[in-house]
Structures are given as structure tokens and as C-alpha cells.
mmCIF file of C-alpha atoms in Angstrom:
data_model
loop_
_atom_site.group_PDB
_atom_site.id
_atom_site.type_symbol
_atom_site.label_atom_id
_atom_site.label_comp_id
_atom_site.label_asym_id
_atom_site.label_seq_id
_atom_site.Cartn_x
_atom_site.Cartn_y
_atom_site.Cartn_z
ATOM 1 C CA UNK C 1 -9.048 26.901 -8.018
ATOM 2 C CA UNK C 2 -7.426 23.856 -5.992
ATOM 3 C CA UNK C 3 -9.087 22.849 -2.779
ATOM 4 C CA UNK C 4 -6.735 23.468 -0.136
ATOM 5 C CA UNK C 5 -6.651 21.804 3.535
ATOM 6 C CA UNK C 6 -4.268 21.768 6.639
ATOM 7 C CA UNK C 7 -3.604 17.925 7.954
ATOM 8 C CA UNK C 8 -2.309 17.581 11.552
ATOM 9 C CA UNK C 9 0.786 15.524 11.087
ATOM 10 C CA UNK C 10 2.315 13.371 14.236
ATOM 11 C CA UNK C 11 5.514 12.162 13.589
ATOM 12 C CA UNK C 12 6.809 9.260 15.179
ATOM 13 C CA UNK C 13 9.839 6.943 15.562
ATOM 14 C CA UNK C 14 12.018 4.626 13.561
ATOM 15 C CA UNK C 15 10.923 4.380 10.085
ATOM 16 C CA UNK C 16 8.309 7.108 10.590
ATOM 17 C CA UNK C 17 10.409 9.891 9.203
ATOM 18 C CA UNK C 18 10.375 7.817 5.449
ATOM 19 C CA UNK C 19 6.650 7.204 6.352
ATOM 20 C CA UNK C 20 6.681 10.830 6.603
ATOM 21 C CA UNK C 21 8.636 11.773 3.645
ATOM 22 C CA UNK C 22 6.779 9.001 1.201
ATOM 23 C CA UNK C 23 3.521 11.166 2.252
ATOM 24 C CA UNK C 24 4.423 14.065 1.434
ATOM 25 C CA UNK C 25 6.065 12.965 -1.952
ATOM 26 C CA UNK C 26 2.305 11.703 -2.515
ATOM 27 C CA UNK C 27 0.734 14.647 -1.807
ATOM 28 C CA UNK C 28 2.439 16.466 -3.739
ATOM 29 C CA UNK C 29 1.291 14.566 -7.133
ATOM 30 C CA UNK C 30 -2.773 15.088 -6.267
ATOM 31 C CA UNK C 31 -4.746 17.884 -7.703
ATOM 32 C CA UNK C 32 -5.168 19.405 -4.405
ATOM 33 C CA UNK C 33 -3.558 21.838 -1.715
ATOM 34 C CA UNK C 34 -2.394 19.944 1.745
ATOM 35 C CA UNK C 35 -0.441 21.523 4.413
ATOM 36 C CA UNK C 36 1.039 19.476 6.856
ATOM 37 C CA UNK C 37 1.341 21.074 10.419
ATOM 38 C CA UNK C 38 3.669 18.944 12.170
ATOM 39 C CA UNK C 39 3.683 17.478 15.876
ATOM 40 C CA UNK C 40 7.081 15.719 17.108
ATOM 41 C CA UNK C 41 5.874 12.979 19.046
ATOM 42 C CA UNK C 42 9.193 10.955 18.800
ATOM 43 C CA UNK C 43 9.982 9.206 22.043
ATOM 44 C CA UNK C 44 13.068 11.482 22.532
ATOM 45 C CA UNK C 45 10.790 14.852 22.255
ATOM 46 C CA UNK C 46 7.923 13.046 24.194
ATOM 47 C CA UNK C 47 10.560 12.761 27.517
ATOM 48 C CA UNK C 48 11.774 16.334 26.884
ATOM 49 C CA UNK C 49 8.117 17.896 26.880
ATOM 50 C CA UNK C 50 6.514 15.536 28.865
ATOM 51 C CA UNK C 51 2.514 16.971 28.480
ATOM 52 C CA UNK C 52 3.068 19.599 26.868
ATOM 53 C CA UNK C 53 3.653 17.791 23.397
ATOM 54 C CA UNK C 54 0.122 15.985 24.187
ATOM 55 C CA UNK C 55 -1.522 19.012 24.429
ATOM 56 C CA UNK C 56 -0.050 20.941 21.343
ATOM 57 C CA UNK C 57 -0.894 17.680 19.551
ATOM 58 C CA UNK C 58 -4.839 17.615 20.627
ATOM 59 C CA UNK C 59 -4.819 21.561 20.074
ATOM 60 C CA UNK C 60 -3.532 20.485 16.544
ATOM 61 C CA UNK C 61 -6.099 18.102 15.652
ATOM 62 C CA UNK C 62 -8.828 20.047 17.308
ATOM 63 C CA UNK C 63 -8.746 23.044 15.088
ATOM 64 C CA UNK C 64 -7.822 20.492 11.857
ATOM 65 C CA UNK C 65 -10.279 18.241 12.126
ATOM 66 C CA UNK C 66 -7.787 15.537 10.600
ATOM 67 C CA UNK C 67 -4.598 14.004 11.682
ATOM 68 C CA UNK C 68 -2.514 11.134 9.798
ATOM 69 C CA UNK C 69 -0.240 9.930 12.764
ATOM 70 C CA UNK C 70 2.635 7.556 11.719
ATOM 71 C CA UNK C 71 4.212 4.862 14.137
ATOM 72 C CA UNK C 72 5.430 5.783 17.732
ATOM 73 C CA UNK C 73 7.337 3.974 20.466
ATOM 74 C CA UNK C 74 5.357 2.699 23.110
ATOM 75 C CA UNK C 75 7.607 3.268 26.620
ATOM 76 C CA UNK C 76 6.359 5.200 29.412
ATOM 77 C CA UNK C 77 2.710 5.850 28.051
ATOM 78 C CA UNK C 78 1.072 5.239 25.072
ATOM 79 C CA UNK C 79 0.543 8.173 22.713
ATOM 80 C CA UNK C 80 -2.645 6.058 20.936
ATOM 81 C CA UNK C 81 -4.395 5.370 24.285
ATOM 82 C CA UNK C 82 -3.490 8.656 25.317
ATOM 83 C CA UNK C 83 -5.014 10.556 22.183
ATOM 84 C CA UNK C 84 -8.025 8.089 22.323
ATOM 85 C CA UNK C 85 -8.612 9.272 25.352
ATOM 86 C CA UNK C 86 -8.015 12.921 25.647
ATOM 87 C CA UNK C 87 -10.026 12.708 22.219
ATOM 88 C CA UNK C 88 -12.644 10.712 22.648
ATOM 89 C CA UNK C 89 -12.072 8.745 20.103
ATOM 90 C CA UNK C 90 -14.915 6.474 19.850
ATOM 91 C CA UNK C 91 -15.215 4.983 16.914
ATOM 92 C CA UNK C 92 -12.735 2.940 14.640
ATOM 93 C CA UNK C 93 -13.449 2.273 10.834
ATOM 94 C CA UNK C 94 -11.113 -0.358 9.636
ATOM 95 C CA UNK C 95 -10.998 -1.013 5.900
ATOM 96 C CA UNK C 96 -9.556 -4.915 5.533
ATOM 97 C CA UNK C 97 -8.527 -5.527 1.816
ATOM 98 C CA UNK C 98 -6.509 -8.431 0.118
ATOM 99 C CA UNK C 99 -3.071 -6.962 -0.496
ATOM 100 C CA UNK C 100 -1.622 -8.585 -3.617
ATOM 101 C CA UNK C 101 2.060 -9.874 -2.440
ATOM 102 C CA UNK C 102 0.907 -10.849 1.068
ATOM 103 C CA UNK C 103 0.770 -14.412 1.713
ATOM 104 C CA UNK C 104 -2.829 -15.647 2.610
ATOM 105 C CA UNK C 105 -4.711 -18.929 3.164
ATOM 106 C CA UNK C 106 -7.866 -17.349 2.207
ATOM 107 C CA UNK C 107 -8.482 -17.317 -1.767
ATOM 108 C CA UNK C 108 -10.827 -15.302 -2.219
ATOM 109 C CA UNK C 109 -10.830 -10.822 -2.392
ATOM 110 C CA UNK C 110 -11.859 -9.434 0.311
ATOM 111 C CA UNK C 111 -12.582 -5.723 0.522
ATOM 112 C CA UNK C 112 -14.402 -4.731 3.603
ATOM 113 C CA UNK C 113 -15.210 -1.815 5.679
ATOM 114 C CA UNK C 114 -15.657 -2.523 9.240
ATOM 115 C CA UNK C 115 -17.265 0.122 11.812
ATOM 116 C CA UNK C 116 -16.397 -0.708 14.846
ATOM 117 C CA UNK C 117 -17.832 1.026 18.410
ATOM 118 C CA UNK C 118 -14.953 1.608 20.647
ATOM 119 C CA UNK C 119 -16.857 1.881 24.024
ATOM 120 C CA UNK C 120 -18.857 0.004 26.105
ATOM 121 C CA UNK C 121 -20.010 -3.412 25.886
ATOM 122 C CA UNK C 122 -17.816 -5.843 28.744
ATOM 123 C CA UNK C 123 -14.191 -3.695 27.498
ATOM 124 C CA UNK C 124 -15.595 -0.728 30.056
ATOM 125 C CA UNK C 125 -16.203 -2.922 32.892
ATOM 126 C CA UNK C 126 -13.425 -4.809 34.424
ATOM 127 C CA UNK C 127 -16.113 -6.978 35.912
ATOM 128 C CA UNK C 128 -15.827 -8.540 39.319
ATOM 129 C CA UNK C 129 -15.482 -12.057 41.767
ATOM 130 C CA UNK C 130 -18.918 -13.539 43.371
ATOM 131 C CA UNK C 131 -17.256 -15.835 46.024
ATOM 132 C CA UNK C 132 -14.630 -17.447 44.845
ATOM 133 C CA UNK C 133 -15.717 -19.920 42.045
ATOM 134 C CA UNK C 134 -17.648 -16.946 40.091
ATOM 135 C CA UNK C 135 -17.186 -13.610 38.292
ATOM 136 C CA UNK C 136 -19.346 -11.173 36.576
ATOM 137 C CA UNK C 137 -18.794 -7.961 34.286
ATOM 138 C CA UNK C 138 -21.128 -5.899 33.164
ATOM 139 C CA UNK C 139 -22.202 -5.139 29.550
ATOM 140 C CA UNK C 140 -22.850 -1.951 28.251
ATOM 141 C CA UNK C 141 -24.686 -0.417 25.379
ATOM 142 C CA UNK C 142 -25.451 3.265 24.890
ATOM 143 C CA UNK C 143 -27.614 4.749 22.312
ATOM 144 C CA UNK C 144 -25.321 8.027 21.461
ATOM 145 C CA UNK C 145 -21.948 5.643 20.255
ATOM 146 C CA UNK C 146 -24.553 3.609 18.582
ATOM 147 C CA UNK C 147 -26.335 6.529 17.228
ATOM 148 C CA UNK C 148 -22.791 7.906 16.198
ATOM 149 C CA UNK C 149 -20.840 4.826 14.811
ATOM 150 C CA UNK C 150 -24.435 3.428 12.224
ATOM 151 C CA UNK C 151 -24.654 7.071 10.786
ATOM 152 C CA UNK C 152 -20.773 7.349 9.504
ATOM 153 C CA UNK C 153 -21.432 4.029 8.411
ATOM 154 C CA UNK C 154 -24.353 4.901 6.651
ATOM 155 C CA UNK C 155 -22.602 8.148 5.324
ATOM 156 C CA UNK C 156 -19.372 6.289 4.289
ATOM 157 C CA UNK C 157 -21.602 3.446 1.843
ATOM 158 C CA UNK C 158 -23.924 6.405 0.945
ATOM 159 C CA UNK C 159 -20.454 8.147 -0.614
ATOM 160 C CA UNK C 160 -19.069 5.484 -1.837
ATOM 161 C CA UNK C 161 -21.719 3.134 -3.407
ATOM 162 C CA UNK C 162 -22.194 0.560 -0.654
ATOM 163 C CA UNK C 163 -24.429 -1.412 1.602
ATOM 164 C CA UNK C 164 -24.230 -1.595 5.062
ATOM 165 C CA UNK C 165 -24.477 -4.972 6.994
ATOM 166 C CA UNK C 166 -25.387 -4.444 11.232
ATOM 167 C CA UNK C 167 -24.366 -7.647 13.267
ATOM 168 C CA UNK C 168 -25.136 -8.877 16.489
ATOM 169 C CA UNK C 169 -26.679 -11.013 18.246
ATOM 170 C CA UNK C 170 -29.916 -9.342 18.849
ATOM 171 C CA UNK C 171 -31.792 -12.773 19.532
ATOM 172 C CA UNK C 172 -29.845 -13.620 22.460
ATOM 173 C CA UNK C 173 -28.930 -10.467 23.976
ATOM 174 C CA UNK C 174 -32.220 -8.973 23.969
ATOM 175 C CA UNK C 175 -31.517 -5.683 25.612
ATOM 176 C CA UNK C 176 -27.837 -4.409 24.647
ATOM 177 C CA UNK C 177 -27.957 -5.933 20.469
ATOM 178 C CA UNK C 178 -31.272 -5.313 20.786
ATOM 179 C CA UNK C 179 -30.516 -1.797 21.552
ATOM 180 C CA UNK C 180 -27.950 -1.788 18.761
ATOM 181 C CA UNK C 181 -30.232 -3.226 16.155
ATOM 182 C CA UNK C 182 -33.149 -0.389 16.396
ATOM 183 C CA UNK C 183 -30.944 2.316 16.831
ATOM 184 C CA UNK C 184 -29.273 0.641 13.289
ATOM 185 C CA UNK C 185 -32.730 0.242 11.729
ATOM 186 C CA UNK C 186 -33.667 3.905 12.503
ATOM 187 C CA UNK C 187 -30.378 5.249 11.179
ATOM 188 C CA UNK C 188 -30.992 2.937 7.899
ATOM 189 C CA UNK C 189 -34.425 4.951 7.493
ATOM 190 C CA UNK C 190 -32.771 7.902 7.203
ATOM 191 C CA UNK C 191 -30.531 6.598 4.307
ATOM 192 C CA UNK C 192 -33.487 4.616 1.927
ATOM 193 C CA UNK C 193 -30.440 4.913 -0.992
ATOM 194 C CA UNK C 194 -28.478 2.697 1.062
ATOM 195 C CA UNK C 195 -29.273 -1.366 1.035
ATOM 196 C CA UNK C 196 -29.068 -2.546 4.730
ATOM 197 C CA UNK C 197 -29.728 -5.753 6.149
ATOM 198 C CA UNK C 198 -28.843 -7.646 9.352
ATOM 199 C CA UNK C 199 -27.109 -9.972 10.106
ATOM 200 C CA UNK C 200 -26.618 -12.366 13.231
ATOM 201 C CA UNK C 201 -22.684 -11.840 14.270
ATOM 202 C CA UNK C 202 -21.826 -15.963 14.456
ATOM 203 C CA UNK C 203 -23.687 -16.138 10.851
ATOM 204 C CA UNK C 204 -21.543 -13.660 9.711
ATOM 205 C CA UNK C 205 -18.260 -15.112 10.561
ATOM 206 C CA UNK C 206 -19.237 -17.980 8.427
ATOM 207 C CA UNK C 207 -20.825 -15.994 5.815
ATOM 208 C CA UNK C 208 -18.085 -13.517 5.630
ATOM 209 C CA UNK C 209 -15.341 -16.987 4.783
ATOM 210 C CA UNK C 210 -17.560 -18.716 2.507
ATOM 211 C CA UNK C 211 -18.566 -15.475 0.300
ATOM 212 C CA UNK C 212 -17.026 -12.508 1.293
ATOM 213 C CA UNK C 213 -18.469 -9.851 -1.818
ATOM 214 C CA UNK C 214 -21.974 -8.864 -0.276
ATOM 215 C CA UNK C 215 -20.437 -7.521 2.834
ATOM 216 C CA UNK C 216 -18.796 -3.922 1.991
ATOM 217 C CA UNK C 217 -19.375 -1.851 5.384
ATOM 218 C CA UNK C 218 -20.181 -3.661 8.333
ATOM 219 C CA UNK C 219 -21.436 -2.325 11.511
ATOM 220 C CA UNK C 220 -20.651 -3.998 15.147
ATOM 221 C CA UNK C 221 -20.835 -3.222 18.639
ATOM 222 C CA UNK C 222 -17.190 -3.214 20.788
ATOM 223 C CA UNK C 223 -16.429 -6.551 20.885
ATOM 224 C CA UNK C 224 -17.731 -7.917 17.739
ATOM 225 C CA UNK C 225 -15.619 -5.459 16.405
ATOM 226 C CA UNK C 226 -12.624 -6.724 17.796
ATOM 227 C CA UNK C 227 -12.797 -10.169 16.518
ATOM 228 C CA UNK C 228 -13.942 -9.706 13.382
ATOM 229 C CA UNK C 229 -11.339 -7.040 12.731
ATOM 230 C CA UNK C 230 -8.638 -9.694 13.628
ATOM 231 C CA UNK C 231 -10.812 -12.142 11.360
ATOM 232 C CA UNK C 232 -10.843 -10.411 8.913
ATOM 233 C CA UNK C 233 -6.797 -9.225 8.654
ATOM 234 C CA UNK C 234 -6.149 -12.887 9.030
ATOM 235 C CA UNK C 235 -8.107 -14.004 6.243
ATOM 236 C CA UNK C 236 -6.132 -11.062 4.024
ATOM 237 C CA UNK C 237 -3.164 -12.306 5.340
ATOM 238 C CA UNK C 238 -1.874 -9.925 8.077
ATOM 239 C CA UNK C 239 -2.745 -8.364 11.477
ATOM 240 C CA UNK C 240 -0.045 -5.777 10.515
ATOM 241 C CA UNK C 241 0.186 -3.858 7.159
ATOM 242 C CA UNK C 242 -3.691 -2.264 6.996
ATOM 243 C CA UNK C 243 -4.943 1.043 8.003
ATOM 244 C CA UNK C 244 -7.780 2.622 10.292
ATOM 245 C CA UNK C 245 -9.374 5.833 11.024
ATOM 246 C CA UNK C 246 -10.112 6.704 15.166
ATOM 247 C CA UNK C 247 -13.101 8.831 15.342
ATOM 248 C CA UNK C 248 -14.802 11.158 17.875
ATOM 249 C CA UNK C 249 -18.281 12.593 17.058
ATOM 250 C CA UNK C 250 -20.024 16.159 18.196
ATOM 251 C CA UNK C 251 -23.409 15.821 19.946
ATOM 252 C CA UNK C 252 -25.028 15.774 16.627
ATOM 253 C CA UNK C 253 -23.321 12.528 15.276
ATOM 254 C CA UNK C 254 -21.079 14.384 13.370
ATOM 255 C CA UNK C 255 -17.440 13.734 12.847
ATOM 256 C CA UNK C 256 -15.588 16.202 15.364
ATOM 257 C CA UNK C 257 -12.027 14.734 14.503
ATOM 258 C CA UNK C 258 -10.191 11.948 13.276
ATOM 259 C CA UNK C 259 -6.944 10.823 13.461
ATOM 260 C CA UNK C 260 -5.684 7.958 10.678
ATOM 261 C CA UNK C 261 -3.179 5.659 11.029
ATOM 262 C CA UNK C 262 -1.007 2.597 10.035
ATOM 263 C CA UNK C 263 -1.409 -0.866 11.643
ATOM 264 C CA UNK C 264 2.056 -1.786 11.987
ATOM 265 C CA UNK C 265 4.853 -0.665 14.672
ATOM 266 C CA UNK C 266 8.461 1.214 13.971
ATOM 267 C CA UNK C 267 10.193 -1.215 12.791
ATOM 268 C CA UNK C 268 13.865 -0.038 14.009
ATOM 269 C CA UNK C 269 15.377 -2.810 12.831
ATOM 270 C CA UNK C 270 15.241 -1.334 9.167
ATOM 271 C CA UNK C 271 14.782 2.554 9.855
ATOM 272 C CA UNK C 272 16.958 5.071 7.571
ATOM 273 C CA UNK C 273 17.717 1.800 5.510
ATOM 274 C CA UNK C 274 15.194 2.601 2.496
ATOM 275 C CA UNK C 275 13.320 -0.589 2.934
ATOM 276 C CA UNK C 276 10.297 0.329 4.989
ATOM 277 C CA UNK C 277 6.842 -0.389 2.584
ATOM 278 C CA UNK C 278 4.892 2.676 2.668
ATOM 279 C CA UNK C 279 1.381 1.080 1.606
ATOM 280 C CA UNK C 280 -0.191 1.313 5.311
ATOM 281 C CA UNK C 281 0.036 4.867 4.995
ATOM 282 C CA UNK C 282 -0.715 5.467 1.748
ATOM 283 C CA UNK C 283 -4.069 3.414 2.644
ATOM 284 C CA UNK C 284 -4.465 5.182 6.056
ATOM 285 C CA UNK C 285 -4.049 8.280 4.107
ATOM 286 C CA UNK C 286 -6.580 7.428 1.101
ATOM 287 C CA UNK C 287 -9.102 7.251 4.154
ATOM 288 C CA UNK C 288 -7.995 10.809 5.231
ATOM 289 C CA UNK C 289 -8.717 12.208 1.689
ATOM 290 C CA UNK C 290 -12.265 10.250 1.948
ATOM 291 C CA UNK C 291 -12.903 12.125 5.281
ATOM 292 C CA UNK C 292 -12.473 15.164 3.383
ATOM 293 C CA UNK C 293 -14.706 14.715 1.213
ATOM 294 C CA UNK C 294 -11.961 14.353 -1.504
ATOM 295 C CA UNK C 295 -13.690 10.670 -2.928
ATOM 296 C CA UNK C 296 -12.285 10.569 -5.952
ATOM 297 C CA UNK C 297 -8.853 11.479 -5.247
ATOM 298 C CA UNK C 298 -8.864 9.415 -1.982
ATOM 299 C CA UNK C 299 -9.924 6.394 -4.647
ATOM 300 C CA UNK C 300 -7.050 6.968 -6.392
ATOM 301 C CA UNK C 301 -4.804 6.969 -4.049
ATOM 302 C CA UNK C 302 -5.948 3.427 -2.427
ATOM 303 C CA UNK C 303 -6.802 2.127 -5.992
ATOM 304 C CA UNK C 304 -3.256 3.187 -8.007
ATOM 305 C CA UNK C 305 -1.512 1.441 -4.653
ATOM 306 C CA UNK C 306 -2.954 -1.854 -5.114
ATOM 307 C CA UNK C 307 -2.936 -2.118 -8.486
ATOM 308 C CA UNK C 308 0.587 -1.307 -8.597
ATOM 309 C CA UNK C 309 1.157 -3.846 -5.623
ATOM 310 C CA UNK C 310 -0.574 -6.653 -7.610
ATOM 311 C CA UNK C 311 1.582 -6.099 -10.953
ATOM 312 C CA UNK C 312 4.386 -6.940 -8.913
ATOM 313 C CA UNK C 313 5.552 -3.512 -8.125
ATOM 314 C CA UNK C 314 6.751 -3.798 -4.722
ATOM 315 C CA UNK C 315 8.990 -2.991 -1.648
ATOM 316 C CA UNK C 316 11.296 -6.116 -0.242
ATOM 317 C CA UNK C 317 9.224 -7.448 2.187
ATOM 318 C CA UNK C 318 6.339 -8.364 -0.219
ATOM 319 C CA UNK C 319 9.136 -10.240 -2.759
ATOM 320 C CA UNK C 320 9.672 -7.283 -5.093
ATOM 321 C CA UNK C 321 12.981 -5.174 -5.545
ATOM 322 C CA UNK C 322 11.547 -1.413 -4.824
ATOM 323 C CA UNK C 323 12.890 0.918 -2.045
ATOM 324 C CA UNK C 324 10.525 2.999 -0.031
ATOM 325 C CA UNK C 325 11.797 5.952 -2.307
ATOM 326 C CA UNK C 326 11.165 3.827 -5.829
ATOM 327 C CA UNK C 327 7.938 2.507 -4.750
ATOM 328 C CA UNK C 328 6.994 5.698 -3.410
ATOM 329 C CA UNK C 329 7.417 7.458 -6.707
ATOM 330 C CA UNK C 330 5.830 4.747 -8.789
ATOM 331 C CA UNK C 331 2.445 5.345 -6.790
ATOM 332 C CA UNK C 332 3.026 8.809 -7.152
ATOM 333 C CA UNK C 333 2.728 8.610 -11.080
ATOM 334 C CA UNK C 334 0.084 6.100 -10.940
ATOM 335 C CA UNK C 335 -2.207 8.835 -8.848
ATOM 336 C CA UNK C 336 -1.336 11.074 -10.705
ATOM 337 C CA UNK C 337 -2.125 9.184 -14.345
ATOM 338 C CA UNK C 338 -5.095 8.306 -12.842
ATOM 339 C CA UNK C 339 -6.557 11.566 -11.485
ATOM 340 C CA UNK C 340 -5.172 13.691 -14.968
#
């Protein structure tokens, strides 16, 4: 009997409708059930329904559990900082890989995981003068985001086959990365299958350019996260055409909902024309599959899109000659070769 699941679907604006349709083409080629419940969050239906599409969106995702949300208009609001919020969206994976057919400086693969708190440290304080020739903020570090981000970390390399890397600068900052490193040290206990080691954050950066391989997921505190997520995209050649997964956790550290999505905007400038690429999505979506526990088919899916991407099968903007629809299919078979 098939595995069957319903997926939350937010639809969005410009080329998000081929987004849309290229996922569902996918979909339909895996050895499992998905039902997508749509939720128009166009910019158009957004003005007509004001808050009421918000909250038939987080009703949505609430009783799902997963959401793949494809690009929206930012204009009056922003539907991402509004979801994070009305979510509690907390933490952010964001799997960095080298994309064959993007243009990088960097030579060697990279293929990285990086868990990245969303709260506290200075980003929750807007800080404040002293006088006028000094300012302050104030950093913050809470055991429960901590507590939440190092055990889907631990989880995700525990499915997977990975280690786990925690960075900081626990040396310095005695009390908040101090913090962060025990709480990461006690979650690694629980998870003796798992290799863990530490790392300090600036040695990272450094380690992470000159020999990328030994670092598969890597857990950071807010802004550690930030840069190295930036880092990282620019070393695989774009800030732009990767995926990531927004998470928000019950009180036991569980995973209460995610929501995945592409990196890049809505490109209007091409919309209806056949040329977006759909390989954001397909990635955001192999992470999707992973979060329900389908591994092998979410492998497949990530797997049969950069193989095809590094034979030279590709859509315009990466040099090759496919539409959205041919490239589309292409994967399609590929998954579907590979999961037969």
C-alpha cells in the first residue's frame, strides 16, 4: 500500500504557478500518495482577503505539519516574516550544495547542511546609545532554541549518515557559546551513533574553504548562522538558486511544522514564458520528503536533479536549452528510474 500525505501548498506570484505545476508533475512520478491543499497567497488575493488568507494559511500548515511555499511578492507585508512569526518558526536548516552549471570561484564540492537558530543572540535586541559616542545591544542565548535546533540536527545526520559539527566561539563568549556548546554536547550524548565535534566559528570559516568534505551538518547560533549561510552560497556560486526548511518545534523539541521553500524571488520578468529553472524547488521539496520521513525518495529527488544538472541537462539560465516543462519531465524520469 502507498504511503499517502497531505502537503500545505502556498502559491505565490510570477513564475510561481510553473513552480507550482513542475511540482506537481514531480510528484506525480514518486512511489507515494501527496495531496496538495492549496493556499492563494498571490499579491492580488492577499489585498482582497487581507488576514483572512494568513490565517487559512497557518490553519493549513497547522493541521499538515508541512508546507512547500513557492515565491511571493513582497508589498505591503511580508508573507515570510509574517508566517515566521505567527509560526514560530525558529529554526532554519539550509542545505548549500555545488550546483553543476552555476558559475563559482570555489573548486572544490561542497555539500553542507547548515542548522541555523533563528532567535536570539544581538538580531532580538535592537540595542541602544550610551551618550553619544557609544552603543550597546544585548546578546541572547536560550537553552529551549538551543535545545531544539542541536536535536534536528542530530536527528537529520542520524537519518542520513552524517556528522554534526557545533561552532562558536565558546572561548570568548563564555556565557552565551558557552551555553550553546553544553547544551550541544548533551544533545550529542543522546546520539553516540552520530560523530560530533566542535569547532571554533572563525576556524571554521577557514576550515570550511580550505577542505570543505568533513563538515556535512553544521550547527550555529543566530548570527553565525547568517554569515556562514551567505559563505557558504557564495562559495557554491549563488545567494539565490538553493533551498531551506523554516522550523518551529513543540515543547518537547519536536518538529511542530515546517514550511520549505526556494531561495530566489518571482522573477516577473520571465513568468508564463517557460524559462523559469525549477531546481530550487525541486531541492526545497527533496527536504520536504526528508521531513517525512520519506529518505530514500527525498534522495532521489535531490540526487536525480543534480546529476541531471551536471550532464548538462539544463534550463537557459544555467547555459543549457531545456524549458521549465522539458527539464521538468527529464527529472521526473530520472526519479522515477531511480526509485523503480
Amino acid at each position: 500500500m502507498r504511503a499517502a500525505y497531505t502537503v500545505t501548498e502556498l502559491l505565490g506570484d510570477g513564475i510561481g504557478p510553473e513552480l507550482s505545476e513542475a511540482v506537481h508533475t514531480l510528484a506525480e512520478a514518486l512511489p507515494i500518495d501527496l495531496h496538495f491543499e492549496p493556499v492563494d497567497l498571490s499579491l492580488e488575493n492577499r489585498r482582497a482577503r487581507k488576514g483572512a488568507i494568513y490565517d487559512e494559511a497557518i490553519a493549513s500548515i497547522e493541521s499538515n505539519r508541512v508546507a512547500l511555499k513557492h515565491p511571493t511578492i513582497t508589498a505591503e507585508e511580508s508573507p515570510n516574516q509574517i508566517l515566521r512569526r505567527r509560526l514560530n518558526l525558529s529554526v532554519i536548516h539550509r542545505p548549500v550544495y555545488t550546483l553543476p552549471g552555476v558559475p563559482s570561484n570555489f573548486r572544490r564540492e561542497l555539500d553542507v547542511d547548515i542548522i541555523r537558530i533563528a532567535t536570539g543572540g544581538t538580531y532580538d535586541d535592537p540595542g541602544r546609545m550610551i551618550g553619544n559616542s557609544g552603543a550597546v545591544s544585548l546578546r541572547i542565548v536560550e537553552r529551549q532554541p538551543v535545545l531544539e535546533a542541536a536535536r534536528y540536527a542530530f536527528n537529520l545526520a542520524r537519518k542520513t549518515g552524517k556528522s554534526v559539527t557545533s561552532a562558536s566561539k565558546y572561548t570568548i563568549q563564555k556565557a552565551t557559546d558557552g551555553l550553546f556548546q553544553a547544551v550541544a554536547e548533551s544533545v550529542a550524548a543522546e546520539y553516540p551513533e552520530v560523530p560530533h565535534h566542535s569547532e571554533l566559528f572563525d576556524a571554521l570559516l577557514a576550515k570550511l574553504i580550505m577542505k570543505p568534505e568533513p563538515f556535512q551538518v553544521i550547527l550555529v547560533l543566530n548570527e553565525y548562522g547568517d554569515f556562514l549561510s551567505d559563505m557558504a552560497c557564495g562559495l557554491a556560486g549563488s545567494l539565490g538558486i538553493g533551498a531551506s526548511a523554516n522550523l518551529a518545534f513543540d515543547a518537547s523539541a519536536v518538529v511542530r511544522v515546517a514550511l520549505f521553500d526556494a531561495a530566489h524571488g518571482t522573477a516577473p520578468d520571465i513568468a508564463g514564458k517557460g524559462l523559469a529553472n525549477p531546481t530550487a524547488i525541486f531541492l526545497a521539496f527533496s527536504l520536504l520528503l526528508y521531513q517525512l520521513g520519506e529518505i530514500r525518495v527525498g534522495k532521489a529527488v535531490k540526487d536525480g536533479t543534480l546529476d541531471l544538472l551536471r550532464r548538462g541537462v539544463r534550463t537557459g539560465d544555467l547555459g543549457g536549452k531545456e524549458s521549465t516543462q522539458s527539464f521538468t519531465a527529464a527529472v521526473a524520469a530520472e526519479v522515477a528510474a531511480r526509485l523503480a
